[in-house]
Amino acid sequence: MIDILKLFYTTHYNLGALAILMLMLLIFFLSKKNFKGAIIVGILLIVYNVGIYKRTEGKSWTIEIDPPETTAVNDGYGNYSKPQPIKMTFSATPEKWSVTDEKGETHHWCWVDDMWDRFSNTDIVAWIWGENASKKMMKSTETRANNAGSGD
């Protein structure tokens, strides 16, 4: 468990910083003899680390990366062909925590990156107020931008 958490926290240092802050809060509560707060923070810290371990240990992720359009290959006769997508598989074992591709670049992927991709691709306005409100807001801002750009 320690090896997985060391690898995880060195890659996702913001989540490691959160664990360190909880540990410091635990020490603070213990120094003030606030045992209720110390027990609560201690339980939160254990649940946090066990949750990260359970979501990471023994799992693997496969992603497919499409090469950019600028990497089209010319065969000399004016025919351009797009390179094949790159598939990479990552797992949370110490020997395969990161993958180095043919260019020598090191890549990493895990559930945190997958969760961030899903969150960053979410239309928050549509999620909160519904799809129609999102479309109306986009239409009103586009109309306002077009009116401002026309000089009226």
PDB file of N, CA and C in Angstrom, residues 5-111:
ATOM      1  N   LEU A   5       0.842   4.410  -2.748  1.00  0.00           N
ATOM      2  CA  LEU A   5       0.567   5.776  -2.304  1.00  0.00           C
ATOM      3  C   LEU A   5       1.754   6.704  -2.559  1.00  0.00           C
ATOM      4  N   LYS A   6       2.999   6.203  -2.390  1.00  0.00           N
ATOM      5  CA  LYS A   6       4.169   7.045  -2.696  1.00  0.00           C
ATOM      6  C   LYS A   6       4.183   7.416  -4.176  1.00  0.00           C
ATOM      7  N   LEU A   7       3.933   6.446  -5.036  1.00  0.00           N
ATOM      8  CA  LEU A   7       3.898   6.744  -6.467  1.00  0.00           C
ATOM      9  C   LEU A   7       2.741   7.668  -6.819  1.00  0.00           C
ATOM     10  N   PHE A   8       1.577   7.443  -6.216  1.00  0.00           N
ATOM     11  CA  PHE A   8       0.403   8.261  -6.517  1.00  0.00           C
ATOM     12  C   PHE A   8       0.614   9.701  -6.071  1.00  0.00           C
ATOM     13  N   TYR A   9       1.107   9.895  -4.848  1.00  0.00           N
ATOM     14  CA  TYR A   9       1.264  11.244  -4.319  1.00  0.00           C
ATOM     15  C   TYR A   9       2.382  12.017  -5.011  1.00  0.00           C
ATOM     16  N   THR A  10       3.406  11.338  -5.514  1.00  0.00           N
ATOM     17  CA  THR A  10       4.441  12.073  -6.243  1.00  0.00           C
ATOM     18  C   THR A  10       3.955  12.498  -7.617  1.00  0.00           C
ATOM     19  N   THR A  11       3.000  11.771  -8.187  1.00  0.00           N
ATOM     20  CA  THR A  11       2.444  12.157  -9.486  1.00  0.00           C
ATOM     21  C   THR A  11       1.336  13.184  -9.314  1.00  0.00           C
ATOM     22  N   HIS A  12       0.444  12.941  -8.386  1.00  0.00           N
ATOM     23  CA  HIS A  12      -0.677  13.858  -8.118  1.00  0.00           C
ATOM     24  C   HIS A  12      -0.405  14.557  -6.797  1.00  0.00           C
ATOM     25  N   TYR A  13       0.528  15.499  -6.837  1.00  0.00           N
ATOM     26  CA  TYR A  13       1.001  16.138  -5.620  1.00  0.00           C
ATOM     27  C   TYR A  13      -0.058  17.008  -4.966  1.00  0.00           C
ATOM     28  N   ASN A  14      -1.074  17.479  -5.723  1.00  0.00           N
ATOM     29  CA  ASN A  14      -2.123  18.273  -5.097  1.00  0.00           C
ATOM     30  C   ASN A  14      -2.962  17.414  -4.146  1.00  0.00           C
ATOM     31  N   LEU A  15      -3.207  16.162  -4.500  1.00  0.00           N
ATOM     32  CA  LEU A  15      -3.920  15.271  -3.590  1.00  0.00           C
ATOM     33  C   LEU A  15      -3.022  14.856  -2.428  1.00  0.00           C
ATOM     34  N   GLY A  16      -1.730  14.774  -2.662  1.00  0.00           N
ATOM     35  CA  GLY A  16      -0.781  14.517  -1.581  1.00  0.00           C
ATOM     36  C   GLY A  16      -0.730  15.681  -0.598  1.00  0.00           C
ATOM     37  N   ALA A  17      -0.822  16.893  -1.121  1.00  0.00           N
ATOM     38  CA  ALA A  17      -0.831  18.068  -0.249  1.00  0.00           C
ATOM     39  C   ALA A  17      -2.073  18.075   0.626  1.00  0.00           C
ATOM     40  N   LEU A  18      -3.198  17.615   0.080  1.00  0.00           N
ATOM     41  CA  LEU A  18      -4.410  17.525   0.881  1.00  0.00           C
ATOM     42  C   LEU A  18      -4.250  16.512   2.015  1.00  0.00           C
ATOM     43  N   ALA A  19      -3.592  15.383   1.738  1.00  0.00           N
ATOM     44  CA  ALA A  19      -3.338  14.398   2.790  1.00  0.00           C
ATOM     45  C   ALA A  19      -2.399  14.966   3.858  1.00  0.00           C
ATOM     46  N   ILE A  20      -1.407  15.731   3.447  1.00  0.00           N
ATOM     47  CA  ILE A  20      -0.476  16.345   4.411  1.00  0.00           C
ATOM     48  C   ILE A  20      -1.201  17.386   5.261  1.00  0.00           C
ATOM     49  N   LEU A  21      -2.100  18.157   4.646  1.00  0.00           N
ATOM     50  CA  LEU A  21      -2.876  19.133   5.422  1.00  0.00           C
ATOM     51  C   LEU A  21      -3.768  18.444   6.450  1.00  0.00           C
ATOM     52  N   MET A  22      -4.368  17.321   6.071  1.00  0.00           N
ATOM     53  CA  MET A  22      -5.182  16.575   7.040  1.00  0.00           C
ATOM     54  C   MET A  22      -4.310  16.033   8.173  1.00  0.00           C
ATOM     55  N   LEU A  23      -3.100  15.572   7.833  1.00  0.00           N
ATOM     56  CA  LEU A  23      -2.185  15.080   8.858  1.00  0.00           C
ATOM     57  C   LEU A  23      -1.774  16.204   9.804  1.00  0.00           C
ATOM     58  N   MET A  24      -1.524  17.392   9.258  1.00  0.00           N
ATOM     59  CA  MET A  24      -1.167  18.531  10.103  1.00  0.00           C
ATOM     60  C   MET A  24      -2.341  18.951  10.988  1.00  0.00           C
ATOM     61  N   LEU A  25      -3.558  18.870  10.459  1.00  0.00           N
ATOM     62  CA  LEU A  25      -4.736  19.182  11.264  1.00  0.00           C
ATOM     63  C   LEU A  25      -4.907  18.163  12.383  1.00  0.00           C
ATOM     64  N   LEU A  26      -4.591  16.898  12.106  1.00  0.00           N
ATOM     65  CA  LEU A  26      -4.635  15.860  13.133  1.00  0.00           C
ATOM     66  C   LEU A  26      -3.636  16.167  14.247  1.00  0.00           C
ATOM     67  N   ILE A  27      -2.426  16.549  13.871  1.00  0.00           N
ATOM     68  CA  ILE A  27      -1.402  16.901  14.868  1.00  0.00           C
ATOM     69  C   ILE A  27      -1.839  18.120  15.673  1.00  0.00           C
ATOM     70  N   PHE A  28      -2.449  19.102  15.007  1.00  0.00           N
ATOM     71  CA  PHE A  28      -2.937  20.296  15.702  1.00  0.00           C
ATOM     72  C   PHE A  28      -3.997  19.921  16.735  1.00  0.00           C
ATOM     73  N   PHE A  29      -4.968  19.091  16.332  1.00  0.00           N
ATOM     74  CA  PHE A  29      -6.014  18.682  17.265  1.00  0.00           C
ATOM     75  C   PHE A  29      -5.438  17.908  18.438  1.00  0.00           C
ATOM     76  N   LEU A  30      -4.447  17.063  18.177  1.00  0.00           N
ATOM     77  CA  LEU A  30      -3.828  16.313  19.275  1.00  0.00           C
ATOM     78  C   LEU A  30      -3.050  17.232  20.209  1.00  0.00           C
ATOM     79  N   SER A  31      -2.405  18.264  19.667  1.00  0.00           N
ATOM     80  CA  SER A  31      -1.655  19.184  20.525  1.00  0.00           C
ATOM     81  C   SER A  31      -2.582  20.041  21.384  1.00  0.00           C
ATOM     82  N   LYS A  32      -3.793  20.275  20.932  1.00  0.00           N
ATOM     83  CA  LYS A  32      -4.774  21.052  21.709  1.00  0.00           C
ATOM     84  C   LYS A  32      -5.649  20.159  22.584  1.00  0.00           C
ATOM     85  N   LYS A  33      -5.353  18.852  22.579  1.00  0.00           N
ATOM     86  CA  LYS A  33      -6.107  17.859  23.341  1.00  0.00           C
ATOM     87  C   LYS A  33      -7.584  17.838  22.956  1.00  0.00           C
ATOM     88  N   ASN A  34      -7.846  18.094  21.684  1.00  0.00           N
ATOM     89  CA  ASN A  34      -9.200  17.997  21.128  1.00  0.00           C
ATOM     90  C   ASN A  34      -9.310  16.616  20.487  1.00  0.00           C
ATOM     91  N   PHE A  35      -9.663  15.643  21.324  1.00  0.00           N
ATOM     92  CA  PHE A  35      -9.639  14.261  20.855  1.00  0.00           C
ATOM     93  C   PHE A  35     -10.795  13.942  19.909  1.00  0.00           C
ATOM     94  N   LYS A  36     -11.932  14.627  20.062  1.00  0.00           N
ATOM     95  CA  LYS A  36     -13.037  14.413  19.115  1.00  0.00           C
ATOM     96  C   LYS A  36     -12.621  14.823  17.704  1.00  0.00           C
ATOM     97  N   GLY A  37     -12.060  15.999  17.588  1.00  0.00           N
ATOM     98  CA  GLY A  37     -11.600  16.480  16.279  1.00  0.00           C
ATOM     99  C   GLY A  37     -10.499  15.603  15.721  1.00  0.00           C
ATOM    100  N   ALA A  38      -9.593  15.136  16.611  1.00  0.00           N
ATOM    101  CA  ALA A  38      -8.496  14.276  16.169  1.00  0.00           C
ATOM    102  C   ALA A  38      -9.023  12.946  15.651  1.00  0.00           C
ATOM    103  N   ILE A  39     -10.028  12.394  16.316  1.00  0.00           N
ATOM    104  CA  ILE A  39     -10.609  11.126  15.856  1.00  0.00           C
ATOM    105  C   ILE A  39     -11.291  11.313  14.513  1.00  0.00           C
ATOM    106  N   ILE A  40     -12.034  12.402  14.357  1.00  0.00           N
ATOM    107  CA  ILE A  40     -12.726  12.664  13.087  1.00  0.00           C
ATOM    108  C   ILE A  40     -11.730  12.836  11.947  1.00  0.00           C
ATOM    109  N   VAL A  41     -10.703  13.662  12.163  1.00  0.00           N
ATOM    110  CA  VAL A  41      -9.701  13.892  11.117  1.00  0.00           C
ATOM    111  C   VAL A  41      -8.906  12.624  10.848  1.00  0.00           C
ATOM    112  N   GLY A  42      -8.600  11.855  11.885  1.00  0.00           N
ATOM    113  CA  GLY A  42      -7.883  10.587  11.696  1.00  0.00           C
ATOM    114  C   GLY A  42      -8.683   9.608  10.852  1.00  0.00           C
ATOM    115  N   ILE A  43      -9.979   9.507  11.136  1.00  0.00           N
ATOM    116  CA  ILE A  43     -10.839   8.628  10.331  1.00  0.00           C
ATOM    117  C   ILE A  43     -10.914   9.116   8.891  1.00  0.00           C
ATOM    118  N   LEU A  44     -11.054  10.434   8.697  1.00  0.00           N
ATOM    119  CA  LEU A  44     -11.085  10.997   7.334  1.00  0.00           C
ATOM    120  C   LEU A  44      -9.786  10.709   6.587  1.00  0.00           C
ATOM    121  N   LEU A  45      -8.670  10.821   7.286  1.00  0.00           N
ATOM    122  CA  LEU A  45      -7.370  10.571   6.667  1.00  0.00           C
ATOM    123  C   LEU A  45      -7.229   9.108   6.264  1.00  0.00           C
ATOM    124  N   ILE A  46      -7.663   8.204   7.106  1.00  0.00           N
ATOM    125  CA  ILE A  46      -7.595   6.778   6.775  1.00  0.00           C
ATOM    126  C   ILE A  46      -8.515   6.450   5.612  1.00  0.00           C
ATOM    127  N   VAL A  47      -9.749   6.958   5.649  1.00  0.00           N
ATOM    128  CA  VAL A  47     -10.701   6.697   4.558  1.00  0.00           C
ATOM    129  C   VAL A  47     -10.183   7.279   3.243  1.00  0.00           C
ATOM    130  N   TYR A  48      -9.594   8.456   3.291  1.00  0.00           N
ATOM    131  CA  TYR A  48      -9.046   9.112   2.104  1.00  0.00           C
ATOM    132  C   TYR A  48      -7.946   8.258   1.470  1.00  0.00           C
ATOM    133  N   ASN A  49      -6.994   7.798   2.290  1.00  0.00           N
ATOM    134  CA  ASN A  49      -5.882   7.003   1.759  1.00  0.00           C
ATOM    135  C   ASN A  49      -6.335   5.624   1.285  1.00  0.00           C
ATOM    136  N   VAL A  50      -7.230   4.992   2.019  1.00  0.00           N
ATOM    137  CA  VAL A  50      -7.728   3.681   1.598  1.00  0.00           C
ATOM    138  C   VAL A  50      -8.536   3.817   0.310  1.00  0.00           C
ATOM    139  N   GLY A  51      -9.316   4.886   0.190  1.00  0.00           N
ATOM    140  CA  GLY A  51     -10.074   5.125  -1.040  1.00  0.00           C
ATOM    141  C   GLY A  51      -9.167   5.302  -2.244  1.00  0.00           C
ATOM    142  N   ILE A  52      -8.106   6.079  -2.086  1.00  0.00           N
ATOM    143  CA  ILE A  52      -7.143   6.266  -3.182  1.00  0.00           C
ATOM    144  C   ILE A  52      -6.485   4.939  -3.531  1.00  0.00           C
ATOM    145  N   TYR A  53      -6.121   4.174  -2.525  1.00  0.00           N
ATOM    146  CA  TYR A  53      -5.469   2.890  -2.768  1.00  0.00           C
ATOM    147  C   TYR A  53      -6.398   1.931  -3.498  1.00  0.00           C
ATOM    148  N   LYS A  54      -7.648   1.850  -3.067  1.00  0.00           N
ATOM    149  CA  LYS A  54      -8.603   0.929  -3.697  1.00  0.00           C
ATOM    150  C   LYS A  54      -8.893   1.317  -5.146  1.00  0.00           C
ATOM    151  N   ARG A  55      -8.941   2.610  -5.440  1.00  0.00           N
ATOM    152  CA  ARG A  55      -9.222   3.054  -6.805  1.00  0.00           C
ATOM    153  C   ARG A  55      -8.008   2.925  -7.719  1.00  0.00           C
ATOM    154  N   THR A  56      -6.810   2.811  -7.145  1.00  0.00           N
ATOM    155  CA  THR A  56      -5.589   2.813  -7.940  1.00  0.00           C
ATOM    156  C   THR A  56      -4.955   1.435  -8.067  1.00  0.00           C
ATOM    157  N   GLU A  57      -4.869   0.674  -7.008  1.00  0.00           N
ATOM    158  CA  GLU A  57      -4.120  -0.576  -6.976  1.00  0.00           C
ATOM    159  C   GLU A  57      -4.737  -1.625  -7.890  1.00  0.00           C
ATOM    160  N   GLY A  58      -3.893  -2.197  -8.749  1.00  0.00           N
ATOM    161  CA  GLY A  58      -4.309  -3.296  -9.603  1.00  0.00           C
ATOM    162  C   GLY A  58      -5.162  -2.908 -10.792  1.00  0.00           C
ATOM    163  N   LYS A  59      -5.431  -1.640 -10.994  1.00  0.00           N
ATOM    164  CA  LYS A  59      -6.270  -1.192 -12.096  1.00  0.00           C
ATOM    165  C   LYS A  59      -5.386  -0.813 -13.284  1.00  0.00           C
ATOM    166  N   SER A  60      -5.957  -0.849 -14.468  1.00  0.00           N
ATOM    167  CA  SER A  60      -5.227  -0.387 -15.653  1.00  0.00           C
ATOM    168  C   SER A  60      -6.163   0.448 -16.501  1.00  0.00           C
ATOM    169  N   TRP A  61      -5.592   1.395 -17.244  1.00  0.00           N
ATOM    170  CA  TRP A  61      -6.347   2.305 -18.090  1.00  0.00           C
ATOM    171  C   TRP A  61      -5.734   2.285 -19.476  1.00  0.00           C
ATOM    172  N   THR A  62      -6.577   2.234 -20.489  1.00  0.00           N
ATOM    173  CA  THR A  62      -6.107   2.291 -21.874  1.00  0.00           C
ATOM    174  C   THR A  62      -6.683   3.544 -22.503  1.00  0.00           C
ATOM    175  N   ILE A  63      -5.818   4.354 -23.076  1.00  0.00           N
ATOM    176  CA  ILE A  63      -6.281   5.549 -23.777  1.00  0.00           C
ATOM    177  C   ILE A  63      -5.785   5.493 -25.205  1.00  0.00           C
ATOM    178  N   GLU A  64      -6.512   6.174 -26.074  1.00  0.00           N
ATOM    179  CA  GLU A  64      -6.146   6.228 -27.481  1.00  0.00           C
ATOM    180  C   GLU A  64      -5.952   7.690 -27.838  1.00  0.00           C
ATOM    181  N   ILE A  65      -4.786   8.009 -28.344  1.00  0.00           N
ATOM    182  CA  ILE A  65      -4.439   9.385 -28.686  1.00  0.00           C
ATOM    183  C   ILE A  65      -4.414   9.514 -30.197  1.00  0.00           C
ATOM    184  N   ASP A  66      -5.232  10.435 -30.710  1.00  0.00           N
ATOM    185  CA  ASP A  66      -5.208  10.701 -32.140  1.00  0.00           C
ATOM    186  C   ASP A  66      -4.070  11.669 -32.436  1.00  0.00           C
ATOM    187  N   PRO A  67      -3.227  11.336 -33.412  1.00  0.00           N
ATOM    188  CA  PRO A  67      -2.157  12.277 -33.762  1.00  0.00           C
ATOM    189  C   PRO A  67      -2.753  13.518 -34.416  1.00  0.00           C
ATOM    190  N   PRO A  68      -2.115  14.668 -34.272  1.00  0.00           N
ATOM    191  CA  PRO A  68      -2.641  15.898 -34.879  1.00  0.00           C
ATOM    192  C   PRO A  68      -2.613  15.824 -36.405  1.00  0.00           C
ATOM    193  N   GLU A  69      -3.439  16.653 -37.014  1.00  0.00           N
ATOM    194  CA  GLU A  69      -3.549  16.677 -38.477  1.00  0.00           C
ATOM    195  C   GLU A  69      -2.225  17.094 -39.139  1.00  0.00           C
ATOM    196  N   THR A  70      -1.397  17.825 -38.412  1.00  0.00           N
ATOM    197  CA  THR A  70      -0.146  18.312 -38.999  1.00  0.00           C
ATOM    198  C   THR A  70       0.877  17.198 -39.188  1.00  0.00           C
ATOM    199  N   THR A  71       0.611  16.020 -38.648  1.00  0.00           N
ATOM    200  CA  THR A  71       1.560  14.922 -38.783  1.00  0.00           C
ATOM    201  C   THR A  71       1.235  14.012 -39.963  1.00  0.00           C
ATOM    202  N   ALA A  72       0.416  14.504 -40.897  1.00  0.00           N
ATOM    203  CA  ALA A  72       0.089  13.700 -42.073  1.00  0.00           C
ATOM    204  C   ALA A  72       1.366  13.468 -42.883  1.00  0.00           C
ATOM    205  N   VAL A  73       1.510  12.254 -43.379  1.00  0.00           N
ATOM    206  CA  VAL A  73       2.726  11.849 -44.072  1.00  0.00           C
ATOM    207  C   VAL A  73       2.486  11.905 -45.578  1.00  0.00           C
ATOM    208  N   ASN A  74       3.411  12.566 -46.290  1.00  0.00           N
ATOM    209  CA  ASN A  74       3.336  12.647 -47.743  1.00  0.00           C
ATOM    210  C   ASN A  74       4.192  11.522 -48.319  1.00  0.00           C
ATOM    211  N   ASP A  75       3.625  10.747 -49.233  1.00  0.00           N
ATOM    212  CA  ASP A  75       4.380   9.633 -49.801  1.00  0.00           C
ATOM    213  C   ASP A  75       5.192  10.033 -51.039  1.00  0.00           C
ATOM    214  N   GLY A  76       5.236  11.313 -51.381  1.00  0.00           N
ATOM    215  CA  GLY A  76       6.019  11.791 -52.512  1.00  0.00           C
ATOM    216  C   GLY A  76       5.197  11.961 -53.781  1.00  0.00           C
ATOM    217  N   TYR A  77       4.018  11.376 -53.816  1.00  0.00           N
ATOM    218  CA  TYR A  77       3.147  11.485 -54.990  1.00  0.00           C
ATOM    219  C   TYR A  77       1.941  12.368 -54.718  1.00  0.00           C
ATOM    220  N   GLY A  78       1.976  13.118 -53.660  1.00  0.00           N
ATOM    221  CA  GLY A  78       0.864  13.997 -53.324  1.00  0.00           C
ATOM    222  C   GLY A  78      -0.215  13.315 -52.505  1.00  0.00           C
ATOM    223  N   ASN A  79       0.018  12.091 -52.110  1.00  0.00           N
ATOM    224  CA  ASN A  79      -0.954  11.379 -51.277  1.00  0.00           C
ATOM    225  C   ASN A  79      -0.556  11.538 -49.813  1.00  0.00           C
ATOM    226  N   TYR A  80      -1.486  12.019 -49.020  1.00  0.00           N
ATOM    227  CA  TYR A  80      -1.234  12.211 -47.603  1.00  0.00           C
ATOM    228  C   TYR A  80      -1.993  11.153 -46.814  1.00  0.00           C
ATOM    229  N   SER A  81      -1.332  10.575 -45.866  1.00  0.00           N
ATOM    230  CA  SER A  81      -1.996   9.593 -45.011  1.00  0.00           C
ATOM    231  C   SER A  81      -1.792   9.993 -43.553  1.00  0.00           C
ATOM    232  N   LYS A  82      -2.865   9.873 -42.795  1.00  0.00           N
ATOM    233  CA  LYS A  82      -2.818  10.220 -41.383  1.00  0.00           C
ATOM    234  C   LYS A  82      -2.264   9.031 -40.603  1.00  0.00           C
ATOM    235  N   PRO A  83      -1.338   9.253 -39.672  1.00  0.00           N
ATOM    236  CA  PRO A  83      -0.802   8.150 -38.873  1.00  0.00           C
ATOM    237  C   PRO A  83      -1.893   7.494 -38.021  1.00  0.00           C
ATOM    238  N   GLN A  84      -1.662   6.259 -37.658  1.00  0.00           N
ATOM    239  CA  GLN A  84      -2.608   5.514 -36.837  1.00  0.00           C
ATOM    240  C   GLN A  84      -2.637   6.079 -35.418  1.00  0.00           C
ATOM    241  N   PRO A  85      -3.794   6.006 -34.758  1.00  0.00           N
ATOM    242  CA  PRO A  85      -3.859   6.458 -33.361  1.00  0.00           C
ATOM    243  C   PRO A  85      -2.933   5.621 -32.476  1.00  0.00           C
ATOM    244  N   ILE A  86      -2.434   6.264 -31.438  1.00  0.00           N
ATOM    245  CA  ILE A  86      -1.526   5.605 -30.509  1.00  0.00           C
ATOM    246  C   ILE A  86      -2.348   5.098 -29.331  1.00  0.00           C
ATOM    247  N   LYS A  87      -2.210   3.827 -29.006  1.00  0.00           N
ATOM    248  CA  LYS A  87      -2.878   3.255 -27.838  1.00  0.00           C
ATOM    249  C   LYS A  87      -1.837   3.035 -26.754  1.00  0.00           C
ATOM    250  N   MET A  88      -2.148   3.495 -25.564  1.00  0.00           N
ATOM    251  CA  MET A  88      -1.250   3.301 -24.442  1.00  0.00           C
ATOM    252  C   MET A  88      -2.038   2.732 -23.273  1.00  0.00           C
ATOM    253  N   THR A  89      -1.458   1.771 -22.592  1.00  0.00           N
ATOM    254  CA  THR A  89      -2.085   1.167 -21.417  1.00  0.00           C
ATOM    255  C   THR A  89      -1.234   1.480 -20.200  1.00  0.00           C
ATOM    256  N   PHE A  90      -1.892   1.923 -19.154  1.00  0.00           N
ATOM    257  CA  PHE A  90      -1.219   2.278 -17.912  1.00  0.00           C
ATOM    258  C   PHE A  90      -1.781   1.423 -16.800  1.00  0.00           C
ATOM    259  N   SER A  91      -0.954   1.052 -15.886  1.00  0.00           N
ATOM    260  CA  SER A  91      -1.426   0.324 -14.716  1.00  0.00           C
ATOM    261  C   SER A  91      -0.738   0.883 -13.486  1.00  0.00           C
ATOM    262  N   ALA A  92      -1.306   0.593 -12.339  1.00  0.00           N
ATOM    263  CA  ALA A  92      -0.808   1.178 -11.097  1.00  0.00           C
ATOM    264  C   ALA A  92       0.101   0.218 -10.345  1.00  0.00           C
ATOM    265  N   THR A  93       1.012  -0.396 -11.054  1.00  0.00           N
ATOM    266  CA  THR A  93       2.042  -1.175 -10.386  1.00  0.00           C
ATOM    267  C   THR A  93       3.333  -0.380 -10.477  1.00  0.00           C
ATOM    268  N   PRO A  94       4.210  -0.493  -9.508  1.00  0.00           N
ATOM    269  CA  PRO A  94       5.404   0.351  -9.495  1.00  0.00           C
ATOM    270  C   PRO A  94       6.241   0.265 -10.770  1.00  0.00           C
ATOM    271  N   GLU A  95       6.310  -0.893 -11.396  1.00  0.00           N
ATOM    272  CA  GLU A  95       7.145  -0.992 -12.589  1.00  0.00           C
ATOM    273  C   GLU A  95       6.458  -0.435 -13.841  1.00  0.00           C
ATOM    274  N   LYS A  96       5.150  -0.227 -13.811  1.00  0.00           N
ATOM    275  CA  LYS A  96       4.439   0.276 -14.985  1.00  0.00           C
ATOM    276  C   LYS A  96       3.637   1.532 -14.667  1.00  0.00           C
ATOM    277  N   TRP A  97       4.069   2.333 -13.714  1.00  0.00           N
ATOM    278  CA  TRP A  97       3.299   3.505 -13.329  1.00  0.00           C
ATOM    279  C   TRP A  97       3.263   4.526 -14.453  1.00  0.00           C
ATOM    280  N   SER A  98       4.312   4.628 -15.221  1.00  0.00           N
ATOM    281  CA  SER A  98       4.318   5.545 -16.356  1.00  0.00           C
ATOM    282  C   SER A  98       4.832   4.794 -17.574  1.00  0.00           C
ATOM    283  N   VAL A  99       4.480   5.301 -18.734  1.00  0.00           N
ATOM    284  CA  VAL A  99       4.858   4.670 -19.991  1.00  0.00           C
ATOM    285  C   VAL A  99       5.696   5.652 -20.781  1.00  0.00           C
ATOM    286  N   THR A 100       6.788   5.195 -21.349  1.00  0.00           N
ATOM    287  CA  THR A 100       7.628   6.025 -22.196  1.00  0.00           C
ATOM    288  C   THR A 100       7.388   5.613 -23.641  1.00  0.00           C
ATOM    289  N   ASP A 101       7.033   6.586 -24.474  1.00  0.00           N
ATOM    290  CA  ASP A 101       6.743   6.264 -25.868  1.00  0.00           C
ATOM    291  C   ASP A 101       8.023   6.263 -26.696  1.00  0.00           C
ATOM    292  N   GLU A 102       7.860   6.080 -28.013  1.00  0.00           N
ATOM    293  CA  GLU A 102       9.030   5.965 -28.894  1.00  0.00           C
ATOM    294  C   GLU A 102       9.833   7.256 -28.994  1.00  0.00           C
ATOM    295  N   LYS A 103       9.229   8.405 -28.650  1.00  0.00           N
ATOM    296  CA  LYS A 103       9.949   9.680 -28.687  1.00  0.00           C
ATOM    297  C   LYS A 103      10.715   9.944 -27.393  1.00  0.00           C
ATOM    298  N   GLY A 104      10.525   9.077 -26.411  1.00  0.00           N
ATOM    299  CA  GLY A 104      11.201   9.260 -25.137  1.00  0.00           C
ATOM    300  C   GLY A 104      10.402  10.083 -24.143  1.00  0.00           C
ATOM    301  N   GLU A 105       9.157  10.452 -24.491  1.00  0.00           N
ATOM    302  CA  GLU A 105       8.324  11.222 -23.580  1.00  0.00           C
ATOM    303  C   GLU A 105       7.637  10.277 -22.604  1.00  0.00           C
ATOM    304  N   THR A 106       7.580  10.682 -21.349  1.00  0.00           N
ATOM    305  CA  THR A 106       6.949   9.858 -20.326  1.00  0.00           C
ATOM    306  C   THR A 106       5.511  10.315 -20.139  1.00  0.00           C
ATOM    307  N   HIS A 107       4.607   9.363 -20.126  1.00  0.00           N
ATOM    308  CA  HIS A 107       3.184   9.652 -19.970  1.00  0.00           C
ATOM    309  C   HIS A 107       2.666   8.961 -18.723  1.00  0.00           C
ATOM    310  N   HIS A 108       1.618   9.511 -18.174  1.00  0.00           N
ATOM    311  CA  HIS A 108       0.968   8.933 -17.004  1.00  0.00           C
ATOM    312  C   HIS A 108      -0.532   9.121 -17.178  1.00  0.00           C
ATOM    313  N   TRP A 109      -1.311   8.153 -16.758  1.00  0.00           N
ATOM    314  CA  TRP A 109      -2.765   8.256 -16.828  1.00  0.00           C
ATOM    315  C   TRP A 109      -3.355   7.396 -15.728  1.00  0.00           C
ATOM    316  N   CYS A 110      -4.354   7.922 -15.028  1.00  0.00           N
ATOM    317  CA  CYS A 110      -5.052   7.115 -14.033  1.00  0.00           C
ATOM    318  C   CYS A 110      -6.444   7.683 -13.826  1.00  0.00           C
ATOM    319  N   TRP A 111      -7.121   7.229 -12.817  1.00  0.00           N
ATOM    320  CA  TRP A 111      -8.509   7.607 -12.597  1.00  0.00           C
ATOM    321  C   TRP A 111      -8.662   9.089 -12.313  1.00  0.00           C
TER     322      TRP A 111
END
